[in-house]
Amino acid sequence: DAKTTQPNSMESNEEEPVHLPCNHSTISGTDYIHWYRQLPSQGPEYVIHGLTSNVNNRMASLAIAEDRKSSTLILHRATLRDAAVYYCILKQYNNNDMRFGAGTRLTVKP
Amino acid sequence: DTEVTQTPKHLVMGMTNKKSLKCEQHMGHRAMYWYKQKAKKPPELMFVYSYEKLSINESVPSRFSPECPNSSLLNLHLHALQPEDSALYLCASSQGYGLGTGELFFGEGSRLTVL
């Protein structure tokens, strides 16, 4: 199984950008990079995903390295509501296997 | 409707009881998932149903028995559980492999306490 490595925790100040890194050096050509987050006392929620190109949506941006061995989730202006555990997950297009790693706990300071 | 509904939200049961957790979605999704989450840990994959057939079983003890009566419903039958099975049980659904973005939609979970 392809694995991901993330820092255990990160801190950010409110209204500043946050860059959350993820290493996935054993990624295969059919692995999509998914990001989810889990707010306190809630189920995980989808944030963004990509394959090769950088992606933007209303929640965040995803920057994918050219060799695809790492990626960075970018929150452009952190709010207190963004305090959560962020999970980077590799998922193949042709199956339903979705496994969570340890994730990064993001703390946002006012 | 983009909701996954789980019932009950809280369940307390003894080690000899039989109970069930229920999960429902009306998004037309064809894949449904059960995860177990202990405090301060990531969700652990337990079972995946794809088109109402069990496609992934992560060597979960037989005291946990999943059931997918139709594409909208997913149950987890519980029997003879141990106190270490106390956890948050999360249900999720997705369109199914090869379809859409692969995004999983999660319910809020059922918090289980085994006495």
GROMACS .gro file of N, CA, C and O in nm, chain A residues 1 32 34 36-38 41-47 49 85 87 89 91-103 105, chain B residues 31 33 35 37 40-43 45 48-50 55-56 58 88 90 94 96-108:
model
  248
    1ASP      N    1   0.084  -0.120   0.000
    1ASP     CA    2   0.000   0.000   0.000
    1ASP      C    3   0.087   0.124   0.000
    1ASP      O    4   0.186   0.132   0.071
   32TYR      N    5  -0.447   0.887  -0.682
   32TYR     CA    6  -0.488   1.024  -0.664
   32TYR      C    7  -0.450   1.068  -0.522
   32TYR      O    8  -0.449   0.988  -0.430
   34HIS      N    9  -0.564   1.269  -0.212
   34HIS     CA   10  -0.684   1.325  -0.149
   34HIS      C   11  -0.646   1.390  -0.017
   34HIS      O   12  -0.561   1.338   0.057
   36TYR      N   13  -0.845   1.523   0.340
   36TYR     CA   14  -0.964   1.534   0.422
   36TYR      C   15  -0.925   1.606   0.550
   36TYR      O   16  -0.807   1.610   0.588
   37ARG      N   17  -1.025   1.662   0.617
   37ARG     CA   18  -0.999   1.718   0.749
   37ARG      C   19  -1.110   1.674   0.844
   37ARG      O   20  -1.222   1.644   0.801
   38GLN      N   21  -1.075   1.669   0.971
   38GLN     CA   22  -1.172   1.629   1.072
   38GLN      C   23  -1.174   1.736   1.182
   38GLN      O   24  -1.075   1.750   1.256
   41SER      N   25  -1.514   1.659   1.712
   41SER     CA   26  -1.648   1.599   1.732
   41SER      C   27  -1.728   1.586   1.602
   41SER      O   28  -1.851   1.585   1.606
   42GLN      N   29  -1.660   1.577   1.488
   42GLN     CA   30  -1.730   1.559   1.361
   42GLN      C   31  -1.664   1.447   1.281
   42GLN      O   32  -1.550   1.408   1.309
   43GLY      N   33  -1.736   1.397   1.182
   43GLY     CA   34  -1.675   1.303   1.088
   43GLY      C   35  -1.583   1.378   0.993
   43GLY      O   36  -1.594   1.499   0.977
   44PRO      N   37  -1.490   1.306   0.929
   44PRO     CA   38  -1.402   1.372   0.833
   44PRO      C   39  -1.482   1.435   0.719
   44PRO      O   40  -1.592   1.389   0.685
   45GLU      N   41  -1.424   1.540   0.659
   45GLU     CA   42  -1.486   1.600   0.541
   45GLU      C   43  -1.382   1.618   0.432
   45GLU      O   44  -1.264   1.646   0.458
   46TYR      N   45  -1.427   1.601   0.311
   46TYR     CA   46  -1.341   1.614   0.193
   46TYR      C   47  -1.294   1.758   0.180
   46TYR      O   48  -1.371   1.853   0.201
   47VAL      N   49  -1.167   1.775   0.144
   47VAL     CA   50  -1.114   1.910   0.121
   47VAL      C   51  -1.085   1.928  -0.028
   47VAL      O   52  -1.137   2.019  -0.092
   49HIS      N   53  -0.872   1.714  -0.397
   49HIS     CA   54  -0.790   1.605  -0.447
   49HIS      C   55  -0.730   1.643  -0.581
   49HIS      O   56  -0.780   1.735  -0.648
   85VAL      N   57  -0.775   1.814   1.230
   85VAL     CA   58  -0.671   1.720   1.186
   85VAL      C   59  -0.686   1.704   1.035
   85VAL      O   60  -0.795   1.677   0.986
   87TYR      N   61  -0.576   1.513   0.689
   87TYR     CA   62  -0.526   1.383   0.644
   87TYR      C   63  -0.496   1.388   0.494
   87TYR      O   64  -0.581   1.431   0.416
   89ILE      N   65  -0.421   1.140   0.185
   89ILE     CA   66  -0.450   0.999   0.156
   89ILE      C   67  -0.428   0.972   0.007
   89ILE      O   68  -0.469   1.053  -0.078
   91LYS      N   69  -0.532   0.740  -0.303
   91LYS     CA   70  -0.643   0.653  -0.340
   91LYS      C   71  -0.635   0.620  -0.490
   91LYS      O   72  -0.624   0.710  -0.572
   92GLN      N   73  -0.643   0.494  -0.520
   92GLN     CA   74  -0.642   0.454  -0.660
   92GLN      C   75  -0.780   0.478  -0.721
   92GLN      O   76  -0.882   0.465  -0.654
   93TYR      N   77  -0.779   0.513  -0.850
   93TYR     CA   78  -0.904   0.545  -0.919
   93TYR      C   79  -0.995   0.423  -0.929
   93TYR      O   80  -1.116   0.435  -0.927
   94ASN      N   81  -0.934   0.304  -0.936
   94ASN     CA   82  -1.014   0.186  -0.971
   94ASN      C   83  -1.050   0.098  -0.852
   94ASN      O   84  -1.082  -0.019  -0.868
   95ASN      N   85  -1.043   0.154  -0.729
   95ASN     CA   86  -1.097   0.079  -0.617
   95ASN      C   87  -1.149   0.175  -0.512
   95ASN      O   88  -1.136   0.296  -0.524
   96ASN      N   89  -1.212   0.118  -0.410
   96ASN     CA   90  -1.274   0.199  -0.305
   96ASN      C   91  -1.191   0.201  -0.177
   96ASN      O   92  -1.242   0.234  -0.071
   97ASP      N   93  -1.065   0.162  -0.184
   97ASP     CA   94  -0.982   0.154  -0.065
   97ASP      C   95  -0.937   0.294  -0.023
   97ASP      O   96  -0.866   0.361  -0.096
   98MET      N   97  -0.982   0.337   0.092
   98MET     CA   98  -0.949   0.471   0.142
   98MET      C   99  -0.905   0.458   0.288
   98MET      O  100  -0.988   0.439   0.376
   99ARG      N  101  -0.774   0.468   0.311
   99ARG     CA  102  -0.719   0.449   0.446
   99ARG      C  103  -0.651   0.576   0.494
   99ARG      O  104  -0.576   0.638   0.420
  100PHE      N  105  -0.675   0.608   0.621
  100PHE     CA  106  -0.622   0.729   0.681
  100PHE      C  107  -0.489   0.702   0.750
  100PHE      O  108  -0.474   0.602   0.819
  101GLY      N  109  -0.395   0.793   0.731
  101GLY     CA  110  -0.272   0.792   0.810
  101GLY      C  111  -0.292   0.875   0.935
  101GLY      O  112  -0.406   0.910   0.970
  102ALA      N  113  -0.183   0.908   1.000
  102ALA     CA  114  -0.191   0.976   1.130
  102ALA      C  115  -0.238   1.121   1.118
  102ALA      O  116  -0.298   1.175   1.212
  103GLY      N  117  -0.212   1.186   1.007
  103GLY     CA  118  -0.258   1.324   0.987
  103GLY      C  119  -0.177   1.428   1.060
  103GLY      O  120  -0.086   1.398   1.139
  105ARG      N  121  -0.227   1.767   1.303
  105ARG     CA  122  -0.319   1.846   1.384
  105ARG      C  123  -0.282   1.992   1.369
  105ARG      O  124  -0.173   2.034   1.410
  141ALA      N  125  -2.103   0.285  -0.307
  141ALA     CA  126  -2.001   0.232  -0.215
  141ALA      C  127  -2.029   0.286  -0.076
  141ALA      O  128  -2.057   0.406  -0.059
  143TYR      N  129  -1.903   0.251   0.355
  143TYR     CA  130  -1.786   0.218   0.436
  143TYR      C  131  -1.820   0.221   0.585
  143TYR      O  132  -1.899   0.305   0.628
  145TYR      N  133  -1.588   0.272   0.937
  145TYR     CA  134  -1.460   0.299   1.001
  145TYR      C  135  -1.480   0.296   1.152
  145TYR      O  136  -1.586   0.332   1.202
  147GLN      N  137  -1.299   0.461   1.501
  147GLN     CA  138  -1.203   0.563   1.543
  147GLN      C  139  -1.194   0.569   1.696
  147GLN      O  140  -1.293   0.600   1.763
  150LYS      N  141  -0.818   1.035   1.964
  150LYS     CA  142  -0.689   1.090   1.923
  150LYS      C  143  -0.619   1.005   1.817
  150LYS      O  144  -0.497   1.020   1.797
  151LYS      N  145  -0.693   0.915   1.752
  151LYS     CA  146  -0.636   0.830   1.647
  151LYS      C  147  -0.710   0.853   1.517
  151LYS      O  148  -0.823   0.902   1.517
  152PRO      N  149  -0.648   0.818   1.402
  152PRO     CA  150  -0.720   0.832   1.275
  152PRO      C  151  -0.825   0.724   1.259
  152PRO      O  152  -0.818   0.619   1.326
  153PRO      N  153  -0.922   0.746   1.172
  153PRO     CA  154  -1.021   0.641   1.143
  153PRO      C  155  -0.951   0.518   1.084
  153PRO      O  156  -0.862   0.530   1.001
  155LEU      N  157  -1.014   0.171   0.869
  155LEU     CA  158  -1.109   0.107   0.779
  155LEU      C  159  -1.146  -0.032   0.831
  155LEU      O  160  -1.059  -0.111   0.867
  158VAL      N  161  -1.587  -0.233   0.348
  158VAL     CA  162  -1.635  -0.155   0.234
  158VAL      C  163  -1.731  -0.242   0.155
  158VAL      O  164  -1.700  -0.358   0.125
  159TYR      N  165  -1.847  -0.186   0.123
  159TYR     CA  166  -1.941  -0.250   0.032
  159TYR      C  167  -1.939  -0.173  -0.099
  159TYR      O  168  -1.944  -0.050  -0.101
  160SER      N  169  -1.933  -0.248  -0.208
  160SER     CA  170  -1.937  -0.188  -0.340
  160SER      C  171  -2.050  -0.256  -0.417
  160SER      O  172  -2.048  -0.379  -0.433
  165SER      N  173  -1.661  -0.579  -0.037
  165SER     CA  174  -1.540  -0.580  -0.119
  165SER      C  175  -1.413  -0.572  -0.035
  165SER      O  176  -1.307  -0.615  -0.079
  166ILE      N  177  -1.422  -0.514   0.083
  166ILE     CA  178  -1.307  -0.508   0.173
  166ILE      C  179  -1.352  -0.545   0.314
  166ILE      O  180  -1.452  -0.492   0.364
  168GLU      N  181  -1.136  -0.584   0.665
  168GLU     CA  182  -1.002  -0.569   0.719
  168GLU      C  183  -0.977  -0.662   0.838
  168GLU      O  184  -0.937  -0.618   0.945
  198LEU      N  185  -1.574   0.553   1.837
  198LEU     CA  186  -1.665   0.620   1.745
  198LEU      C  187  -1.668   0.539   1.615
  198LEU      O  188  -1.562   0.510   1.559
  200LEU      N  189  -1.778   0.533   1.235
  200LEU     CA  190  -1.811   0.627   1.128
  200LEU      C  191  -1.856   0.552   1.003
  200LEU      O  192  -1.793   0.454   0.963
  204SER      N  193  -1.960   0.680  -0.107
  204SER     CA  194  -1.903   0.747  -0.225
  204SER      C  195  -1.973   0.693  -0.348
  204SER      O  196  -2.042   0.591  -0.342
  206GLY      N  197  -1.855   0.540  -0.589
  206GLY     CA  198  -1.807   0.408  -0.631
  206GLY      C  199  -1.686   0.424  -0.719
  206GLY      O  200  -1.670   0.527  -0.786
  207TYR      N  201  -1.598   0.326  -0.718
  207TYR     CA  202  -1.472   0.342  -0.788
  207TYR      C  203  -1.495   0.363  -0.938
  207TYR      O  204  -1.586   0.307  -0.998
  208GLY      N  205  -1.410   0.449  -0.990
  208GLY     CA  206  -1.423   0.483  -1.130
  208GLY      C  207  -1.530   0.586  -1.158
  208GLY      O  208  -1.548   0.627  -1.273
  209LEU      N  209  -1.600   0.628  -1.055
  209LEU     CA  210  -1.709   0.724  -1.075
  209LEU      C  211  -1.679   0.853  -0.998
  209LEU      O  212  -1.636   0.848  -0.882
  210GLY      N  213  -1.705   0.964  -1.059
  210GLY     CA  214  -1.696   1.092  -0.990
  210GLY      C  215  -1.557   1.119  -0.936
  210GLY      O  216  -1.456   1.069  -0.985
  211THR      N  217  -1.552   1.196  -0.830
  211THR     CA  218  -1.424   1.239  -0.771
  211THR      C  219  -1.368   1.138  -0.673
  211THR      O  220  -1.256   1.152  -0.629
  212GLY      N  221  -1.446   1.039  -0.634
  212GLY     CA  222  -1.402   0.946  -0.531
  212GLY      C  223  -1.420   1.002  -0.393
  212GLY      O  224  -1.377   0.943  -0.294
  213GLU      N  225  -1.485   1.120  -0.385
  213GLU     CA  226  -1.505   1.186  -0.255
  213GLU      C  227  -1.591   1.101  -0.164
  213GLU      O  228  -1.695   1.050  -0.206
  214LEU      N  229  -1.546   1.088  -0.039
  214LEU     CA  230  -1.625   1.020   0.062
  214LEU      C  231  -1.705   1.122   0.141
  214LEU      O  232  -1.653   1.228   0.179
  215PHE      N  233  -1.831   1.088   0.165
  215PHE     CA  234  -1.916   1.169   0.252
  215PHE      C  235  -1.934   1.091   0.382
  215PHE      O  236  -1.976   0.975   0.380
  216PHE      N  237  -1.904   1.156   0.493
  216PHE     CA  238  -1.909   1.090   0.623
  216PHE      C  239  -2.030   1.134   0.703
  216PHE      O  240  -2.074   1.249   0.695
  217GLY      N  241  -2.081   1.040   0.783
  217GLY     CA  242  -2.177   1.075   0.886
  217GLY      C  243  -2.105   1.129   1.008
  217GLY      O  244  -1.982   1.134   1.013
  218GLU      N  245  -2.185   1.168   1.108
  218GLU     CA  246  -2.125   1.224   1.231
  218GLU      C  247  -2.079   1.116   1.327
  218GLU      O  248  -2.011   1.145   1.424
   0.00000   0.00000   0.00000
